[in-house]
Tab-separated table of C-alpha atoms in Angstrom:
chain	number	residue	atom	x	y	z
A	1132	UNK	CA	31.144	-91.225	-98.043
A	1133	UNK	CA	29.303	-88.058	-99.046
A	1134	UNK	CA	28.136	-85.772	-96.221
A	1135	UNK	CA	24.371	-85.714	-95.945
A	1136	UNK	CA	22.146	-82.659	-95.554
A	1137	UNK	CA	18.505	-82.361	-94.591
A	1138	UNK	CA	16.883	-78.919	-94.981
A	1139	UNK	CA	13.502	-78.332	-93.385
A	1140	UNK	CA	11.194	-75.344	-93.786
A	1141	UNK	CA	9.648	-74.054	-90.562
A	1142	UNK	CA	7.446	-71.016	-90.070
A	1143	UNK	CA	8.832	-68.396	-92.415
A	1144	UNK	CA	8.816	-67.000	-95.908
A	1145	UNK	CA	11.471	-69.172	-97.590
A	1146	UNK	CA	13.594	-66.100	-98.277
A	1147	UNK	CA	16.821	-67.767	-97.149
A	1148	UNK	CA	16.462	-70.402	-99.857
A	1149	UNK	CA	15.749	-67.702	-102.430
A	1150	UNK	CA	18.843	-65.814	-101.267
A	1151	UNK	CA	20.897	-69.006	-101.593
A	1152	UNK	CA	19.902	-69.200	-105.251
A	1153	UNK	CA	21.624	-65.828	-105.683
A	1154	UNK	CA	24.982	-67.083	-104.399
A	1155	UNK	CA	27.656	-66.091	-106.875
A	1156	UNK	CA	31.130	-66.928	-105.623
A	1157	UNK	CA	30.725	-69.816	-105.252
A	1158	UNK	CA	27.243	-70.390	-106.635
A	1159	UNK	CA	25.167	-73.340	-105.449
A	1160	UNK	CA	26.324	-75.624	-108.271
A	1161	UNK	CA	29.991	-74.947	-107.482
A	1162	UNK	CA	29.202	-75.430	-103.792
A	1163	UNK	CA	27.529	-78.755	-104.457
A	1164	UNK	CA	30.477	-79.902	-106.576
A	1165	UNK	CA	33.000	-78.845	-103.936
A	1166	UNK	CA	31.269	-80.170	-100.824
A	1167	UNK	CA	29.727	-83.206	-102.578
A	1168	UNK	CA	26.632	-83.095	-100.428
A	1169	UNK	CA	24.011	-85.746	-100.681
A	1170	UNK	CA	20.881	-83.649	-100.194
A	1171	UNK	CA	18.431	-85.951	-98.484
A	1172	UNK	CA	15.653	-83.400	-98.624
A	1173	UNK	CA	15.041	-79.762	-99.462
A	1174	UNK	CA	11.489	-78.421	-99.798
A	1175	UNK	CA	12.321	-76.541	-103.020
A	1176	UNK	CA	15.000	-78.661	-104.681
A	1177	UNK	CA	14.050	-82.248	-103.899
A	1178	UNK	CA	12.043	-84.614	-106.051
A	1179	UNK	CA	8.420	-84.009	-105.121
A	1180	UNK	CA	7.765	-87.715	-105.356
A	1181	UNK	CA	10.367	-88.568	-102.746
A	1182	UNK	CA	8.829	-89.409	-99.364
A	1183	UNK	CA	10.681	-87.336	-96.807
A	1184	UNK	CA	8.901	-89.136	-93.951
A	1185	UNK	CA	10.642	-92.397	-94.929
A	1186	UNK	CA	14.007	-90.622	-94.873
A	1187	UNK	CA	13.222	-89.125	-91.460
A	1188	UNK	CA	12.379	-92.568	-90.106
A	1189	UNK	CA	15.658	-93.953	-91.495
A	1190	UNK	CA	17.587	-91.122	-89.835
A	1191	UNK	CA	15.771	-91.728	-86.563
A	1192	UNK	CA	16.566	-95.446	-86.638
A	1193	UNK	CA	20.219	-94.893	-87.529
A	1194	UNK	CA	19.982	-96.367	-91.046
A	1195	UNK	CA	21.024	-93.009	-92.506
A	1196	UNK	CA	23.732	-90.868	-90.948
A	1197	UNK	CA	22.830	-87.173	-90.904
A	1198	UNK	CA	25.740	-84.740	-91.042
A	1199	UNK	CA	24.016	-81.375	-91.439
A	1200	UNK	CA	20.517	-80.358	-90.424
A	1201	UNK	CA	19.401	-76.905	-91.581
A	1202	UNK	CA	16.192	-75.345	-90.330
A	1203	UNK	CA	14.809	-72.313	-92.137
A	1204	UNK	CA	11.984	-70.488	-90.332
A	1205	UNK	CA	10.779	-70.565	-86.737
A	1206	UNK	CA	9.311	-73.479	-84.766
A	1207	UNK	CA	5.561	-73.164	-84.328
A	1208	UNK	CA	4.158	-74.458	-81.032
A	1209	UNK	CA	0.621	-73.099	-81.311
A	1210	UNK	CA	-2.160	-73.523	-80.673
A	1211	UNK	CA	-1.699	-74.116	-76.960
A	1212	UNK	CA	1.567	-75.982	-77.353
A	1213	UNK	CA	0.250	-78.614	-79.754
A	1214	UNK	CA	2.188	-77.451	-82.833
A	1215	UNK	CA	-0.839	-78.256	-84.978
A	1216	UNK	CA	-0.609	-74.909	-86.768
A	1217	UNK	CA	2.159	-76.518	-88.858
A	1218	UNK	CA	2.015	-80.219	-89.610
A	1219	UNK	CA	3.413	-82.851	-91.950
A	1220	UNK	CA	0.953	-85.618	-92.765
A	1221	UNK	CA	-0.978	-84.792	-89.603
A	1222	UNK	CA	2.134	-84.757	-87.424
A	1223	UNK	CA	3.338	-81.547	-85.689
A	1224	UNK	CA	6.437	-80.385	-87.513
A	1225	UNK	CA	8.207	-79.611	-84.240
A	1226	UNK	CA	8.381	-83.371	-83.535
A	1227	UNK	CA	10.286	-83.853	-86.804
A	1228	UNK	CA	12.581	-80.930	-85.995
A	1229	UNK	CA	13.523	-82.497	-82.654
A	1230	UNK	CA	14.227	-85.888	-84.272
A	1231	UNK	CA	16.475	-84.396	-86.940
A	1232	UNK	CA	18.321	-82.084	-84.517
A	1233	UNK	CA	18.950	-84.995	-82.122
A	1234	UNK	CA	20.471	-87.131	-84.873
A	1235	UNK	CA	22.631	-84.558	-86.681
A	1236	UNK	CA	26.342	-83.936	-86.340
A	1237	UNK	CA	25.747	-80.222	-86.925
A	1238	UNK	CA	22.594	-78.128	-86.573
A	1239	UNK	CA	22.267	-74.762	-88.308
A	1240	UNK	CA	19.505	-72.198	-87.778
A	1241	UNK	CA	19.180	-70.489	-91.159
A	1242	UNK	CA	17.967	-66.895	-90.925
A	1243	UNK	CA	16.700	-64.830	-88.015
A	1244	UNK	CA	13.372	-66.673	-87.610
A	1245	UNK	CA	15.095	-70.030	-87.076
A	1246	UNK	CA	17.785	-68.421	-84.916
A	1247	UNK	CA	15.738	-66.191	-82.624
A	1248	UNK	CA	12.100	-66.230	-83.748
A	1249	UNK	CA	12.345	-63.056	-85.835
A	1250	UNK	CA	9.291	-61.774	-87.663
A	1251	UNK	CA	7.503	-65.100	-87.108
A	1252	UNK	CA	7.764	-64.588	-83.328
A	1253	UNK	CA	6.616	-60.979	-83.679
A	1254	UNK	CA	3.477	-62.239	-85.444
A	1255	UNK	CA	2.913	-65.213	-83.121
A	1256	UNK	CA	4.564	-65.485	-79.671
A	1257	UNK	CA	4.332	-69.296	-79.947
A	1258	UNK	CA	6.788	-69.230	-82.862
A	1259	UNK	CA	10.318	-69.446	-81.447
A	1260	UNK	CA	13.911	-70.072	-82.497
A	1261	UNK	CA	15.801	-73.353	-82.255
A	1262	UNK	CA	17.864	-72.392	-79.194
A	1263	UNK	CA	16.844	-68.781	-78.542
A	1264	UNK	CA	13.672	-66.781	-78.175
A	1265	UNK	CA	14.723	-63.237	-78.933
A	1266	UNK	CA	17.897	-62.624	-76.912
A	1267	UNK	CA	16.995	-65.249	-74.299
A	1268	UNK	CA	18.777	-68.600	-74.510
A	1269	UNK	CA	16.614	-71.710	-74.505
A	1270	UNK	CA	14.262	-71.681	-77.451
A	1271	UNK	CA	12.786	-74.938	-78.686
A	1272	UNK	CA	15.707	-77.287	-77.990
A	1273	UNK	CA	16.756	-75.778	-74.653
A	1274	UNK	CA	19.978	-73.999	-73.770
A	1275	UNK	CA	21.837	-77.257	-72.961
A	1276	UNK	CA	21.257	-78.860	-76.370
A	1277	UNK	CA	24.350	-80.087	-78.199
A	1278	UNK	CA	24.550	-81.787	-81.591
A	1279	UNK	CA	26.314	-85.137	-82.044
A	1280	UNK	CA	29.580	-83.288	-82.668
A	1281	UNK	CA	29.167	-81.366	-79.411
A	1282	UNK	CA	28.097	-77.997	-80.804
A	1283	UNK	CA	25.130	-75.840	-79.837
A	1284	UNK	CA	22.827	-74.724	-82.622
A	1285	UNK	CA	24.906	-72.553	-84.933
A	1286	UNK	CA	22.862	-69.445	-85.676
A	1287	UNK	CA	23.188	-67.710	-89.040
A	1288	UNK	CA	20.841	-64.725	-88.618
A	1289	UNK	CA	19.712	-62.337	-91.317
A	1290	UNK	CA	16.461	-61.617	-93.056
A	1291	UNK	CA	17.617	-63.373	-95.147
A	1292	UNK	CA	21.085	-64.663	-94.286
A	1293	UNK	CA	23.722	-63.768	-96.870
A	1294	UNK	CA	24.440	-66.874	-99.001
A	1295	UNK	CA	28.211	-66.495	-98.598
A	1296	UNK	CA	27.786	-66.665	-94.818
A	1297	UNK	CA	25.651	-69.787	-95.111
A	1298	UNK	CA	28.011	-71.587	-97.484
A	1299	UNK	CA	31.127	-70.483	-95.605
A	1300	UNK	CA	29.856	-71.492	-92.164
A	1301	UNK	CA	28.500	-74.888	-93.222
A	1302	UNK	CA	31.680	-75.642	-95.186
A	1303	UNK	CA	33.899	-74.521	-92.306
A	1304	UNK	CA	32.251	-76.621	-89.618
A	1305	UNK	CA	31.889	-79.612	-91.885
A	1306	UNK	CA	35.647	-79.616	-92.411
A	1307	UNK	CA	36.386	-79.335	-88.679
A	1308	UNK	CA	37.215	-75.633	-88.718
A	1309	UNK	CA	35.456	-74.617	-85.542
A	1310	UNK	CA	34.438	-71.001	-85.940
A	1311	UNK	CA	34.181	-69.218	-82.551
A	1312	UNK	CA	30.658	-68.069	-81.709
A	1313	UNK	CA	29.400	-64.874	-80.090
A	1314	UNK	CA	27.011	-64.808	-77.121
A	1315	UNK	CA	24.077	-65.415	-79.455
A	1316	UNK	CA	25.790	-68.417	-81.095
A	1317	UNK	CA	26.542	-66.731	-84.417
A	1318	UNK	CA	30.060	-67.173	-85.909
A	1319	UNK	CA	32.322	-64.233	-85.034
A	1320	UNK	CA	33.879	-64.600	-88.486
A	1321	UNK	CA	30.714	-63.030	-89.906
A	1322	UNK	CA	28.981	-61.360	-86.958
A	1323	UNK	CA	31.731	-59.539	-85.038
A	1324	UNK	CA	31.685	-56.447	-87.262
A	1325	UNK	CA	28.983	-53.801	-87.300
A	1326	UNK	CA	26.953	-53.166	-90.440
A	1327	UNK	CA	28.291	-49.622	-90.066
A	1328	UNK	CA	31.815	-50.847	-90.876
A	1329	UNK	CA	32.253	-50.456	-94.606
A	1330	UNK	CA	29.205	-48.223	-95.015
A	1331	UNK	CA	29.907	-45.658	-97.713
A	1332	UNK	CA	28.037	-43.038	-95.638
A	1333	UNK	CA	30.513	-43.310	-92.727
A	1334	UNK	CA	32.048	-39.875	-93.284
A	1335	UNK	CA	28.606	-38.298	-93.125
A	1336	UNK	CA	27.979	-40.122	-89.846
A	1337	UNK	CA	31.295	-38.999	-88.374
A	1338	UNK	CA	30.484	-35.332	-88.955
A	1339	UNK	CA	26.801	-35.718	-88.161
A	1340	UNK	CA	25.577	-34.652	-91.571
A	1341	UNK	CA	22.054	-36.002	-91.229
A	1342	UNK	CA	19.185	-36.728	-93.575
A	1343	UNK	CA	15.493	-36.505	-92.806
A	1344	UNK	CA	14.191	-37.919	-96.088
A	1345	UNK	CA	15.037	-40.643	-98.582
A	1346	UNK	CA	16.979	-40.261	-101.794
A	1347	UNK	CA	19.740	-38.172	-100.203
A	1348	UNK	CA	23.383	-38.964	-99.513
A	1349	UNK	CA	23.962	-38.204	-95.812
A	1350	UNK	CA	23.746	-40.388	-92.722
A	1351	UNK	CA	20.526	-42.343	-92.116
A	1352	UNK	CA	21.163	-43.068	-88.412
A	1353	UNK	CA	19.879	-39.949	-86.662
A	1354	UNK	CA	16.374	-39.666	-88.133
A	1355	UNK	CA	15.616	-42.521	-90.554
A	1356	UNK	CA	15.960	-45.527	-88.246
A	1357	UNK	CA	19.263	-46.959	-89.527
A	1358	UNK	CA	20.656	-49.686	-87.230
A	1359	UNK	CA	24.049	-49.832	-88.963
A	1360	UNK	CA	26.007	-48.609	-85.892
A	1361	UNK	CA	24.034	-51.007	-83.642
A	1362	UNK	CA	23.677	-54.263	-85.585
A	1363	UNK	CA	26.380	-56.874	-86.132
A	1364	UNK	CA	26.582	-58.378	-89.593
A	1365	UNK	CA	28.680	-58.457	-92.766
A	1366	UNK	CA	26.238	-56.517	-94.998
A	1367	UNK	CA	28.801	-53.888	-96.002
A	1368	UNK	CA	31.603	-56.451	-96.289
A	1369	UNK	CA	29.787	-59.125	-98.283
A	1370	UNK	CA	27.655	-57.206	-100.741
A	1371	UNK	CA	24.470	-58.667	-102.154
A	1372	UNK	CA	24.978	-59.819	-105.735
A	1373	UNK	CA	28.557	-58.583	-105.220
A	1374	UNK	CA	27.456	-54.993	-105.745
A	1375	UNK	CA	24.984	-53.566	-103.229
A	1376	UNK	CA	23.443	-53.452	-99.773
A	1377	UNK	CA	20.660	-51.502	-98.079
A	1378	UNK	CA	22.624	-48.452	-96.964
A	1379	UNK	CA	24.445	-48.116	-100.292
A	1380	UNK	CA	21.049	-48.151	-101.960
A	1381	UNK	CA	19.657	-45.485	-99.624
A	1382	UNK	CA	17.655	-47.828	-97.386
A	1383	UNK	CA	18.318	-47.739	-93.617
A	1384	UNK	CA	19.621	-50.953	-92.052
A	1385	UNK	CA	16.738	-52.716	-90.256
A	1386	UNK	CA	19.062	-54.523	-87.825
A	1387	UNK	CA	17.697	-57.855	-89.066
A	1388	UNK	CA	20.660	-59.870	-87.738
A	1389	UNK	CA	19.939	-58.871	-84.144
A	1390	UNK	CA	18.176	-61.328	-81.775
A	1391	UNK	CA	15.551	-58.704	-80.925
A	1392	UNK	CA	14.599	-58.040	-84.558
A	1393	UNK	CA	12.053	-56.707	-85.344
A	1394	UNK	CA	11.884	-53.908	-82.807
A	1395	UNK	CA	8.418	-52.622	-81.763
A	1396	UNK	CA	8.989	-49.331	-83.542
A	1397	UNK	CA	8.752	-48.072	-87.138
A	1398	UNK	CA	11.573	-49.217	-89.429
A	1399	UNK	CA	12.208	-45.737	-90.807
A	1400	UNK	CA	12.101	-43.657	-87.646
A	1401	UNK	CA	14.888	-43.232	-85.071
A	1402	UNK	CA	13.617	-43.158	-81.470
A	1403	UNK	CA	15.084	-39.994	-79.990
A	1404	UNK	CA	14.951	-37.465	-77.190
A	1405	UNK	CA	15.271	-33.844	-78.281
A	1406	UNK	CA	16.686	-34.978	-81.626
A	1407	UNK	CA	19.318	-37.310	-80.138
A	1408	UNK	CA	19.018	-41.078	-80.743
A	1409	UNK	CA	18.034	-43.110	-77.675
A	1410	UNK	CA	20.054	-46.085	-78.902
A	1411	UNK	CA	23.665	-45.033	-79.409
A	1412	UNK	CA	26.308	-46.858	-81.476
A	1413	UNK	CA	27.407	-50.126	-79.904
A	1414	UNK	CA	29.677	-49.558	-76.886
A	1415	UNK	CA	29.484	-45.734	-76.868
A	1416	UNK	CA	28.529	-43.861	-73.669
A	1417	UNK	CA	26.165	-40.919	-73.933
A	1418	UNK	CA	28.202	-38.044	-72.388
A	1419	UNK	CA	31.235	-38.669	-74.618
A	1420	UNK	CA	29.017	-39.230	-77.647
A	1421	UNK	CA	27.202	-35.919	-77.160
A	1422	UNK	CA	30.449	-34.004	-76.728
A	1423	UNK	CA	32.099	-35.683	-79.709
A	1424	UNK	CA	29.166	-35.310	-82.088
A	1425	UNK	CA	28.669	-31.662	-81.190
A	1426	UNK	CA	32.268	-30.875	-82.084
A	1427	UNK	CA	32.164	-33.080	-85.179
A	1428	UNK	CA	29.068	-31.323	-86.534
A	1429	UNK	CA	30.758	-27.951	-86.038
A	1430	UNK	CA	33.846	-29.199	-87.899
A	1431	UNK	CA	31.960	-30.775	-90.807
A	1432	UNK	CA	33.671	-29.915	-94.111
A	1433	UNK	CA	31.709	-27.892	-96.626
A	1434	UNK	CA	31.843	-30.640	-99.262
A	1435	UNK	CA	29.856	-32.901	-96.912
A	1436	UNK	CA	27.365	-30.203	-95.981
A	1437	UNK	CA	26.736	-29.717	-99.697
A	1438	UNK	CA	26.569	-33.531	-100.228
A	1439	UNK	CA	29.338	-33.448	-102.828
A	1440	UNK	CA	30.844	-36.769	-101.673
A	1441	UNK	CA	28.979	-39.597	-103.394
A	1442	UNK	CA	27.985	-42.835	-101.669
């Protein structure tokens, strides 16, 4: 029997679906052929004439077995807890989300809004993630929620999530390859490394060769708001369109995979005290960092100071 998938759009921009269309190896056609999904519903790909409410009722009554439920976007509870800001045929969408999550073998939160609230939560505090609100466990389903296969919500954060992460995680769990999760319920396979790992500007960071404006080749961490040494994600391991990522293109990492994204500070400005970043690279203590970076800056090779090494 083919595994079934139901994809629902919550409060968000739909960017994760758009990113999925850019999957290359495998692309979505190859993925469909390999996994042989029966897609019960997807807001972009399904027949517009199909009545998703009938399918939801059949899932709820047990007539249809649901293997994978994917939610893209946050859960809207406003105004005043009614959920009437987002409805389907007059019904709060959060009621449908709870039905589908309760009847699925596996539940995936696709993107940072579904995982932790993300930008949707920043715009409306009543928009929350499936099992987290920011870095606090609980969210819409509660911290004790488990899917029919005994898993918590599997979070695949990113704004948007990289399509290879989405395809790899869904495929892995569906075939009983349990991927260990971090404390925020994201698979360690994809979220144990820092964005900084693999960044082509690493040597500039090591010797504290800093930039204060865009279009240059040095490190973006000290002044331009880059979260690469702070945020966990595969952005410099799994390149977008197999060729690029933010930092390689000269754009600071926003830290969009983090539960607390977006931070209440400008994207392109590093909070600092006397020129030193307040938020240091993950796991580094301040006294050692200050001593190390002072010596590293003094030892910076001339080719880096003159920006001769390309990125």
